[in-house]
Short mmCIF file of C-alpha atoms in Angstrom, two decimals:
data_model
loop_
_atom_site.label_atom_id
_atom_site.label_comp_id
_atom_site.label_asym_id
_atom_site.label_seq_id
_atom_site.Cartn_x
_atom_site.Cartn_y
_atom_site.Cartn_z
CA MET A 1 150.34 76.88 128.70
CA LYS A 2 151.81 75.43 125.49
CA LYS A 3 149.66 72.33 125.99
CA ALA A 4 146.53 74.47 126.32
CA PHE A 5 147.38 76.34 123.15
CA LYS A 6 147.89 73.02 121.37
CA ILE A 7 144.47 71.77 122.54
CA ILE A 8 142.81 74.99 121.41
CA GLY A 9 144.63 74.79 118.09
CA VAL A 10 143.55 71.18 117.56
CA LEU A 11 139.92 72.04 118.41
CA LEU A 12 140.01 75.03 116.08
CA PHE A 13 141.49 72.86 113.34
CA LEU A 14 138.81 70.21 113.85
CA PHE A 15 136.09 72.87 113.77
CA ILE A 16 137.44 74.26 110.50
CA VAL A 17 137.62 70.76 109.05
CA PHE A 18 134.05 70.15 110.21
CA ILE A 19 132.82 73.34 108.54
CA ILE A 20 134.73 72.50 105.36
CA GLY A 21 133.27 68.99 105.47
CA ILE A 22 129.73 70.36 105.77
CA PHE A 23 130.43 72.79 102.94
CA ILE A 24 131.74 70.02 100.67
CA PHE A 25 128.84 67.76 101.64
CA LEU A 26 126.22 70.41 100.79
CA GLU A 27 127.98 71.29 97.55
CA THR A 28 128.33 67.71 96.33
CA PHE A 29 125.34 65.89 97.81
CA ASP A 30 122.39 65.40 95.46
CA PHE A 31 119.29 66.29 97.47
CA ASN A 32 117.10 65.33 94.53
CA ARG A 33 117.53 61.74 95.74
CA PHE A 34 115.01 62.65 98.45
CA LYS A 35 112.55 64.21 96.03
CA PRO A 36 109.85 61.50 96.49
CA GLN A 37 110.00 61.87 100.30
CA ILE A 38 109.89 65.69 100.09
CA ILE A 39 106.91 65.59 97.73
CA SER A 40 105.09 63.07 99.92
CA ALA A 41 105.58 65.15 103.08
CA SER A 42 104.56 68.36 101.27
CA GLN A 43 101.40 66.78 99.85
CA LYS A 44 100.45 65.55 103.30
CA ALA A 45 100.97 69.01 104.80
CA LEU A 46 99.19 70.94 102.03
CA GLY A 47 96.47 68.45 101.18
CA ARG A 48 97.16 68.93 97.45
CA PRO A 49 99.28 67.11 94.85
CA ILE A 50 102.54 69.02 94.34
CA ASP A 51 105.65 68.57 92.22
CA PHE A 52 108.91 70.33 91.41
CA ALA A 53 111.72 69.78 88.90
CA LYS A 54 114.84 70.26 91.00
CA ILE A 55 116.08 71.17 94.47
CA ASP A 56 119.51 72.63 95.34
CA LEU A 57 121.00 73.33 98.76
CA LYS A 58 124.15 75.41 99.20
CA PHE A 59 126.06 76.87 102.12
CA SER A 60 128.24 79.94 102.63
CA LEU A 61 129.27 81.91 105.72
CA LYS A 62 128.27 85.17 104.05
CA ARG A 63 124.92 84.20 102.49
CA GLY A 64 124.00 81.36 104.86
CA ILE A 65 122.03 78.30 103.83
CA GLN A 66 120.55 78.71 100.36
CA LEU A 67 117.64 76.60 99.10
CA ARG A 68 116.52 76.69 95.48
CA LEU A 69 113.47 75.01 93.96
CA THR A 70 112.48 75.12 90.28
CA ASP A 71 109.25 74.51 88.32
CA ILE A 72 106.98 74.08 91.33
CA THR A 73 103.35 73.09 90.76
CA VAL A 74 100.48 72.76 93.24
CA ALA A 75 97.43 71.09 91.72
CA GLU A 76 93.88 72.40 91.92
CA HIS A 77 91.34 70.76 94.20
CA PRO A 78 88.97 68.56 92.10
CA ASP A 79 85.92 70.45 93.43
CA PHE A 80 87.18 73.55 91.59
CA GLY A 81 88.19 72.03 88.29
CA GLU A 82 91.37 70.78 86.68
CA GLY A 83 94.81 72.28 86.22
CA ASN A 84 97.05 73.94 88.79
CA PHE A 85 96.25 76.24 91.67
CA LEU A 86 99.84 77.52 91.81
CA THR A 87 102.93 77.37 89.62
CA ILE A 88 106.32 78.97 90.31
CA LYS A 89 109.22 79.06 87.89
CA GLU A 90 111.85 79.39 90.60
CA VAL A 91 112.07 80.24 94.31
CA ASN A 92 115.18 80.89 96.42
CA PHE A 93 115.50 81.01 100.21
CA SER A 94 118.51 82.22 102.21
CA VAL A 95 118.76 81.55 105.97
CA SER A 96 121.38 83.18 108.22
CA VAL A 97 123.61 80.63 109.98
CA ASN A 98 125.12 83.20 112.37
CA ASP A 99 121.72 84.27 113.75
CA LEU A 100 120.62 80.66 114.12
CA ILE A 101 123.74 79.62 116.08
CA LEU A 102 124.57 82.77 118.04
CA LYS A 103 121.15 84.36 118.65
CA ARG A 104 118.88 81.33 118.34
CA GLN A 105 116.83 83.27 115.80
CA ILE A 106 115.63 82.18 112.40
CA ARG A 107 116.49 85.02 110.06
CA ILE A 108 115.52 84.57 106.44
CA LEU A 109 117.86 86.85 104.57
CA GLY A 110 115.65 86.86 101.54
CA ILE A 111 112.97 85.08 99.52
CA GLU A 112 113.18 85.52 95.76
CA CYS A 113 110.27 84.21 93.70
CA LEU A 114 110.19 84.22 89.90
CA SER A 115 107.04 84.05 87.74
CA PRO A 116 104.44 82.70 90.21
CA ARG A 117 100.96 82.06 88.81
CA VAL A 118 98.03 81.83 91.26
CA ILE A 119 94.36 81.20 90.43
CA ILE A 120 91.78 81.95 93.14
CA ILE A 121 88.30 80.55 92.45
CA ARG A 122 85.07 81.31 94.31
CA LEU A 123 82.07 79.11 93.57
CA LYS A 124 78.40 80.11 93.70
CA ASN A 125 78.04 78.52 97.16
CA GLY A 126 80.81 80.77 98.52
CA ASN A 127 83.52 78.10 98.74
CA ILE A 128 87.01 79.27 97.75
CA ASN A 129 89.76 76.98 96.48
CA ALA A 130 92.36 78.44 98.86
CA GLN A 131 90.44 77.79 102.08
CA ALA A 132 90.98 73.99 102.21
CA PHE A 133 94.77 74.34 102.19
CA GLY A 134 96.79 72.38 104.68
CA ALA A 135 95.89 69.98 107.42
CA VAL A 136 98.13 71.86 109.85
CA ALA A 137 96.12 75.07 109.60
CA GLN A 138 92.85 73.16 109.95
CA ASP A 139 94.13 71.34 113.06
CA ALA A 140 95.21 74.65 114.58
CA ARG A 141 91.75 76.14 114.02
CA LYS A 142 90.10 73.08 115.57
CA ALA A 143 92.41 73.28 118.58
CA LEU A 144 91.63 76.97 119.08
CA SER A 145 87.89 76.34 118.70
CA SER A 146 87.95 73.55 121.30
CA GLN A 147 89.83 75.77 123.74
CA GLU A 148 87.37 78.63 123.32
CA GLN A 149 84.53 76.25 124.20
CA LYS A 150 86.13 75.24 127.52
CA PRO A 151 84.68 76.72 130.75
CA ARG A 152 86.51 79.83 131.96
CA SER A 153 87.43 78.06 135.22
CA GLU A 154 89.25 75.32 133.31
CA PRO A 155 92.89 76.20 132.54
CA VAL A 156 93.62 76.51 128.86
CA GLN A 157 96.78 74.93 127.54
CA PRO A 158 98.47 76.79 124.68
CA VAL A 159 98.43 74.95 121.38
CA ALA A 160 100.82 77.23 119.56
CA LEU A 161 103.78 75.60 117.95
CA GLY A 162 107.08 76.12 119.72
CA LEU A 163 108.53 78.52 117.17
CA SER A 164 111.53 80.68 117.88
CA ALA A 165 111.56 84.28 116.74
CA ILE A 166 111.51 84.53 112.95
CA PHE A 167 112.69 87.56 111.04
CA ILE A 168 112.48 88.06 107.29
CA ASN A 169 114.61 90.74 105.74
CA HIS A 170 112.73 90.91 102.46
CA ILE A 171 110.56 89.15 99.92
CA ASN A 172 110.86 89.91 96.23
CA ILE A 173 108.37 88.51 93.72
CA ASP A 174 108.97 89.17 90.04
CA ASN A 175 106.61 88.81 87.08
CA ALA A 176 103.66 87.42 89.07
CA ARG A 177 100.15 86.79 87.83
CA LEU A 178 97.11 86.65 90.10
CA THR A 179 93.78 85.52 88.65
CA TYR A 180 90.53 85.77 90.61
CA ILE A 181 87.38 84.09 89.23
CA ASP A 182 84.07 84.52 91.04
CA TYR A 183 81.14 82.40 89.82
CA SER A 184 78.68 84.05 92.22
CA PHE A 185 78.48 86.92 89.70
CA LYS A 186 76.34 86.68 86.57
CA PRO A 187 78.23 86.66 84.28
CA LYS A 188 81.24 85.47 86.25
CA LEU A 189 83.70 88.08 87.48
CA ALA A 190 87.29 87.60 86.30
CA LEU A 191 90.14 89.77 87.57
CA VAL A 192 93.61 89.29 86.14
CA PHE A 193 96.62 91.11 87.60
CA ASP A 194 99.62 90.39 85.37
CA GLN A 195 103.33 91.26 85.46
CA ILE A 196 103.12 92.17 89.14
CA MET A 197 106.23 93.17 91.07
CA PHE A 198 105.99 92.63 94.83
CA LYS A 199 108.45 93.76 97.49
CA ALA A 200 107.97 93.37 101.22
CA LYS A 201 109.86 93.76 104.47
CA PHE A 202 108.47 92.32 107.66
CA SER A 203 109.40 90.63 110.92
CA MET A 204 107.73 88.05 113.11
CA ALA A 205 108.34 87.76 116.84
CA GLU A 206 106.35 87.08 119.99
CA GLY A 207 103.23 86.19 118.05
CA ALA A 208 103.14 89.39 115.97
CA ILE A 209 103.98 90.32 112.39
CA THR A 210 104.87 93.81 111.22
CA PHE A 211 104.95 94.37 107.47
CA ASN A 212 105.55 96.96 104.78
CA SER A 213 104.98 95.98 101.18
CA LEU A 214 104.65 97.37 97.69
CA LEU A 215 102.77 96.02 94.67
CA SER A 216 103.61 97.57 91.31
CA PHE A 217 101.99 97.00 87.91
CA PRO A 218 103.38 97.48 84.37
CA ASP A 219 101.13 100.50 83.71
CA LYS A 220 102.64 102.36 86.73
CA GLY A 221 99.83 101.41 89.09
CA VAL A 222 100.97 100.95 92.70
CA VAL A 223 99.45 99.53 95.90
CA GLU A 224 101.22 100.07 99.24
CA PHE A 225 100.44 98.05 102.39
CA SER A 226 101.64 98.59 105.95
CA GLY A 227 100.35 97.14 109.18
CA ASN A 228 100.60 94.32 111.67
CA ILE A 229 99.10 90.95 112.57
CA SER A 230 98.93 89.90 116.22
CA ASP A 231 98.57 86.32 117.44
CA TYR A 232 99.21 85.24 113.85
CA LEU A 233 99.09 81.51 114.62
CA PHE A 234 95.49 81.48 115.81
CA LYS A 235 93.30 84.58 116.33
CA GLN A 236 95.09 86.50 113.56
CA ASN A 237 93.95 90.01 114.48
CA TYR A 238 95.21 92.42 111.86
CA SER A 239 95.17 96.08 110.94
CA ALA A 240 96.53 97.74 107.83
CA LYS A 241 96.74 100.94 105.85
CA VAL A 242 96.39 100.62 102.09
CA ARG A 243 97.26 103.24 99.50
CA ILE A 244 96.17 102.72 95.90
CA ASN A 245 97.51 104.78 93.03
CA ASN A 246 96.40 104.63 89.37
CA ILE A 247 95.23 101.03 89.05
CA ASN A 248 93.93 100.59 85.49
CA LEU A 249 90.47 98.96 85.60
CA ALA A 250 90.44 98.08 81.90
CA LYS A 251 93.64 96.03 82.21
CA CYS A 252 92.88 94.13 85.42
CA VAL A 253 89.19 93.30 84.93
CA ASN A 254 88.10 90.86 82.25
CA GLN A 255 84.88 92.44 80.96
CA SER A 256 84.36 90.38 77.81
CA ALA A 257 81.09 88.88 79.10
CA VAL A 258 79.73 92.10 80.65
CA PRO A 259 77.25 94.22 78.62
CA PHE A 260 79.03 97.45 79.57
CA LYS A 261 82.76 98.08 80.02
CA VAL A 262 84.34 100.12 82.82
CA LYS A 263 87.52 102.11 82.29
CA GLY A 264 89.46 104.42 84.56
CA LEU A 265 92.38 104.83 86.96
CA VAL A 266 91.57 103.93 90.58
CA SER A 267 93.29 105.63 93.53
CA GLY A 268 92.46 105.82 97.21
CA GLU A 269 93.32 105.19 100.83
CA LEU A 270 91.88 102.54 103.15
CA GLU A 271 92.30 101.66 106.82
CA ILE A 272 91.08 98.20 107.72
CA LYS A 273 90.89 95.90 110.74
CA GLY A 274 89.81 92.30 110.94
CA GLN A 275 90.32 88.85 112.35
CA GLY A 276 91.29 85.63 110.64
CA PHE A 277 92.12 84.74 107.06
CA ASP A 278 89.56 82.02 106.42
CA PRO A 279 88.27 83.05 102.95
CA SER A 280 84.72 81.99 103.81
CA ALA A 281 84.54 84.35 106.80
CA ILE A 282 87.16 87.06 106.22
CA LEU A 283 84.69 89.59 104.77
CA SER A 284 82.19 89.21 107.61
CA LYS A 285 84.88 90.25 110.13
CA LEU A 286 86.30 93.14 108.13
CA ASN A 287 85.89 96.72 109.37
CA GLY A 288 87.40 100.01 108.26
CA SER A 289 87.01 103.21 106.31
CA GLY A 290 88.40 104.83 103.21
CA LEU A 291 88.22 107.06 100.18
CA VAL A 292 88.27 105.85 96.55
CA GLU A 293 88.58 107.99 93.43
CA ILE A 294 88.40 107.18 89.72
CA LYS A 295 89.99 109.46 87.15
CA GLU A 296 89.58 109.31 83.36
CA GLY A 297 86.54 107.09 83.88
CA GLN A 298 84.28 105.77 81.17
CA LEU A 299 81.30 103.43 80.88
CA ALA A 300 81.39 101.97 77.40
CA ASN A 301 78.17 100.71 75.76
CA VAL A 302 75.87 102.46 78.24
CA ASN A 303 74.58 106.06 78.09
CA VAL A 304 73.53 106.76 81.69
CA PHE A 305 72.21 110.23 80.83
CA LYS A 306 69.79 108.88 78.21
CA MET A 307 68.81 105.82 80.27
CA VAL A 308 67.80 107.97 83.25
CA LEU A 309 65.85 110.49 81.15
CA ASP A 310 63.95 107.66 79.44
CA LYS A 311 62.72 106.61 82.91
CA LEU A 312 60.93 109.94 83.38
CA SER A 313 57.56 108.59 82.37
CA PHE A 314 55.60 111.86 82.85
CA VAL A 315 56.93 112.95 79.43
CA PRO A 316 56.42 110.25 76.75
CA ASP A 317 59.50 109.58 74.58
CA LEU A 318 61.44 112.25 76.46
CA GLY A 319 64.80 111.22 75.00
CA ALA A 320 63.60 111.42 71.40
CA THR A 321 61.77 114.71 72.04
CA LEU A 322 64.85 116.29 73.57
CA GLU A 323 67.10 115.04 70.80
CA ALA A 324 64.83 116.65 68.23
CA GLY A 325 64.61 120.00 70.04
CA LEU A 326 68.02 120.54 71.60
CA PRO A 327 70.83 122.49 69.88
CA GLU A 328 73.30 120.26 68.04
CA ARG A 329 76.08 120.46 70.62
CA TYR A 330 73.76 119.18 73.36
CA LYS A 331 72.36 116.36 71.25
CA GLU A 332 75.71 114.58 71.52
CA ASN A 333 74.98 113.79 75.17
CA LEU A 334 71.99 111.72 74.05
CA ARG A 335 73.60 110.12 71.00
CA LYS A 336 76.78 108.85 72.58
CA LYS A 337 77.03 105.12 73.19
CA GLY A 338 79.07 105.55 76.36
CA THR A 339 79.34 107.78 79.42
CA ALA A 340 82.44 109.83 80.14
CA ILE A 341 83.10 110.27 83.87
CA ASN A 342 85.22 113.27 84.75
CA ASP A 343 85.44 112.56 88.46
CA PHE A 344 84.21 109.80 90.77
CA LYS A 345 84.67 109.95 94.56
CA VAL A 346 83.38 107.61 97.24
CA VAL A 347 83.76 107.99 101.02
CA MET A 348 82.94 104.65 102.60
CA GLY A 349 82.98 102.58 105.74
CA LEU A 350 83.36 98.81 106.13
CA SER A 351 81.35 97.02 108.79
CA ASN A 352 81.08 93.23 109.13
CA GLY A 353 81.64 92.78 105.42
CA SER A 354 79.12 95.35 104.19
CA VAL A 355 80.26 98.55 102.51
CA LEU A 356 78.49 101.67 103.74
CA ILE A 357 78.66 104.35 101.05
CA GLN A 358 78.66 107.48 103.20
CA SER A 359 78.86 109.74 100.16
CA ILE A 360 79.27 109.27 96.43
CA ASN A 361 79.88 112.11 93.99
CA VAL A 362 79.91 111.50 90.25
CA ASP A 363 80.76 114.28 87.82
CA ALA A 364 79.91 112.94 84.37
CA GLU A 365 79.34 114.44 80.96
CA GLY A 366 75.85 115.94 81.09
CA PHE A 367 74.98 115.26 84.74
CA LEU A 368 76.04 115.04 88.37
CA PHE A 369 75.01 112.39 90.90
CA GLN A 370 75.30 112.84 94.66
CA GLY A 371 74.09 110.24 97.11
CA SER A 372 74.76 107.47 99.62
CA GLY A 373 73.95 103.79 99.97
CA LEU A 374 75.01 100.27 100.85
CA ILE A 375 76.78 97.32 99.21
CA ASN A 376 75.99 93.94 100.81
CA LEU A 377 77.88 90.67 101.10
CA ASP A 378 75.66 89.06 98.45
CA GLN A 379 76.95 91.73 95.97
CA SER A 380 73.62 93.55 95.92
CA TYR A 381 73.80 97.32 96.15
CA SER A 382 71.50 100.30 96.51
CA LEU A 383 72.25 104.02 96.18
CA ASP A 384 69.84 106.90 96.82
CA GLY A 385 70.67 110.40 95.70
CA SER A 386 70.04 113.36 93.41
CA PHE A 387 70.48 113.46 89.64
CA VAL A 388 71.45 117.00 88.66
CA ILE A 389 71.76 118.49 85.18
CA PRO A 390 74.05 121.55 84.78
CA LEU A 391 72.52 125.02 84.45
CA ASP A 392 73.15 125.63 80.73
CA LEU A 393 71.85 122.22 79.64
CA SER A 394 68.86 122.51 82.03
CA ALA A 395 67.83 125.79 80.39
CA LYS A 396 67.95 124.28 76.90
CA MET A 397 66.00 121.21 78.02
CA VAL A 398 63.25 123.40 79.51
CA GLU A 399 63.08 125.37 76.24
CA SER A 400 62.70 122.11 74.33
CA VAL A 401 60.26 120.38 76.72
CA SER A 402 58.28 122.77 78.94
CA GLU A 403 57.32 120.03 81.45
CA MET A 404 60.99 119.83 82.52
CA GLU A 405 60.43 123.17 84.26
CA TYR A 406 58.73 121.26 87.08
CA LEU A 407 62.11 119.73 87.98
CA LEU A 408 64.05 122.99 88.35
CA ASP A 409 65.57 123.66 91.77
CA GLU A 410 66.34 127.05 93.32
CA ALA A 411 69.55 127.26 91.24
CA LYS A 412 67.53 126.72 88.03
CA GLN A 413 69.09 123.26 87.55
CA ILE A 414 67.02 120.17 86.76
CA ARG A 415 67.19 118.00 89.86
CA PHE A 416 65.27 114.88 90.86
CA PRO A 417 65.71 111.90 93.22
CA LEU A 418 67.28 108.79 91.67
CA LYS A 419 67.72 105.27 93.01
CA ILE A 420 70.50 103.09 91.57
CA SER A 421 70.35 99.40 92.47
CA GLY A 422 71.40 96.01 91.24
CA LYS A 423 73.43 92.90 91.94
CA GLY A 424 76.76 91.97 90.44
CA ALA A 425 77.01 93.24 86.88
CA SER A 426 73.28 94.11 86.62
CA ILE A 427 72.22 97.71 87.23
CA SER A 428 69.00 99.72 87.14
CA PHE A 429 68.14 103.42 87.38
CA LEU A 430 64.81 104.39 88.93
CA PRO A 431 63.77 108.03 89.35
CA ASP A 432 61.49 108.67 92.34
CA VAL A 433 58.26 109.29 90.39
CA ARG A 434 56.30 110.17 93.55
CA GLN A 435 58.77 112.88 94.54
CA ILE A 436 58.92 114.15 90.96
CA GLY A 437 55.12 114.38 90.86
CA LEU A 438 55.13 116.24 94.16
CA SER A 439 57.70 118.69 92.78
CA ALA A 440 55.53 119.26 89.71
CA ILE A 441 52.47 119.99 91.89
CA LYS A 442 54.45 122.40 94.05
CA HIS A 443 55.73 124.17 90.96
CA LYS A 444 52.19 124.55 89.58
CA VAL A 445 50.82 125.77 92.91
CA ARG A 446 53.67 128.26 93.19
CA GLN A 447 52.80 129.64 89.72
CA LYS A 448 49.07 129.97 90.55
CA LEU A 449 49.77 131.70 93.86
CA GLY A 450 52.08 134.11 92.05
CA ASP A 451 49.33 134.93 89.56
CA VAL A 452 46.80 135.51 92.36
CA LEU A 453 49.10 137.80 94.33
CA GLY A 454 50.06 139.74 91.22
CA ASN A 455 52.53 142.58 91.56
CA ASP A 456 50.98 144.19 94.66
CA GLU A 457 53.45 142.51 97.00
CA SER A 458 57.20 143.14 96.99
CA SER A 459 59.27 140.37 95.45
CA ASP A 460 60.76 139.17 98.76
CA SER A 461 57.53 139.27 100.76
CA LYS A 462 55.64 137.64 97.91
CA GLN A 463 58.14 134.78 97.78
CA GLN A 464 58.01 134.33 101.56
CA LEU A 465 54.21 134.23 101.48
CA ILE A 466 54.18 131.64 98.68
CA GLU A 467 56.70 129.41 100.44
CA GLY A 468 54.74 129.74 103.69
CA VAL A 469 51.54 128.59 101.98
CA LEU A 470 53.37 125.68 100.33
CA GLY A 471 54.85 124.72 103.69
CA LYS A 472 51.35 124.56 105.21
CA ILE A 473 49.99 122.49 102.31
CA PHE A 474 52.84 120.00 101.96
CA ARG A 475 54.09 119.72 105.53
#
């Protein structure tokens, strides 16, 4: 018995010495000696030139294996210009030793990333600088494609890598900047999200990822994500719920080259489903639905109210005529250089990359717009709806320009069909002149029939008779 205890004691002593030896080795060994080999292997895997300033590796029983890299740079692909695609000031990884030894699981206790800078570029031909990343991902896609082409009778061998279960406790990203530049727009679209804080918790096991994450911005804007990705190595089927709260358009969209500026706080909820993360095809496989609202909105340098009225060609120089005849407080709607938007709501669906606008309601200063439409993958859009002027302003406009009476609806509001269309930053407003002309004819016929019938008929029966005649004429 004493001999057994001695053997156990010696083994325990040797194990402790071994652990201490590993600890001393990791604390004293300079891993930067292998920097050229690490860079070479990373460049081969990513397909891009990379570099970093320093690498540290530490070990503790409580915090596990800790890896620290500083001043990381990943160069841009030459097809997309010069400079860097990605820079990171510092990144830290912690891996649990206990889970690795006892449970045969890879548990990343935490990933801490400081001051990452990412630039995503989309060219006119649709190519995106992120999509050529990594030979490993490309080989996996080729392997999956070749398997899908095999006859059903032929057994398919799995090509997934032999990964054990991986769990990540959390990811924290501090002071990030994401820049998106799209040259398919004219002028180019530039979105800059700066000073981003990102926190996420997710796990990966048995080919599936579950995640919950939070993006926060310095102006109190927040985006929350939750969802899952199944078969994440290959098919990458995903679903997610997204909640957006008070994202400031003026601060995240570079509008220096756009003729009109958009301001406002964006909020909303989206539910999306899709397959794959290839940037060239991700939109075409995206489906979902959602609601988006804009509060405190404003279009600077464009007066929508005046632009639309100027398109009503049946009254020459309508804008100038109204400005001369309207009371002073209403003239401001025509004189302003911008358009104040009190409320903006869109209910939409996503199908194969196109955005179906099921309903859009705009409550702006001087008018309302209600309609529906479609936004296509090529960034073209078309909305059809009704342009409505509030009751009090409609009455004053009719007093100033009698022809506007033809556009009054049953509620005595000026209403006419309006088509909004464009592509990218360009936009046009086109009233439906045919429908407006038809409304004017109906209005005139209604007046003449009223004069013919006189006061012999009761008001209700007279109105029913007039509408019946109009229905027969214009059916």
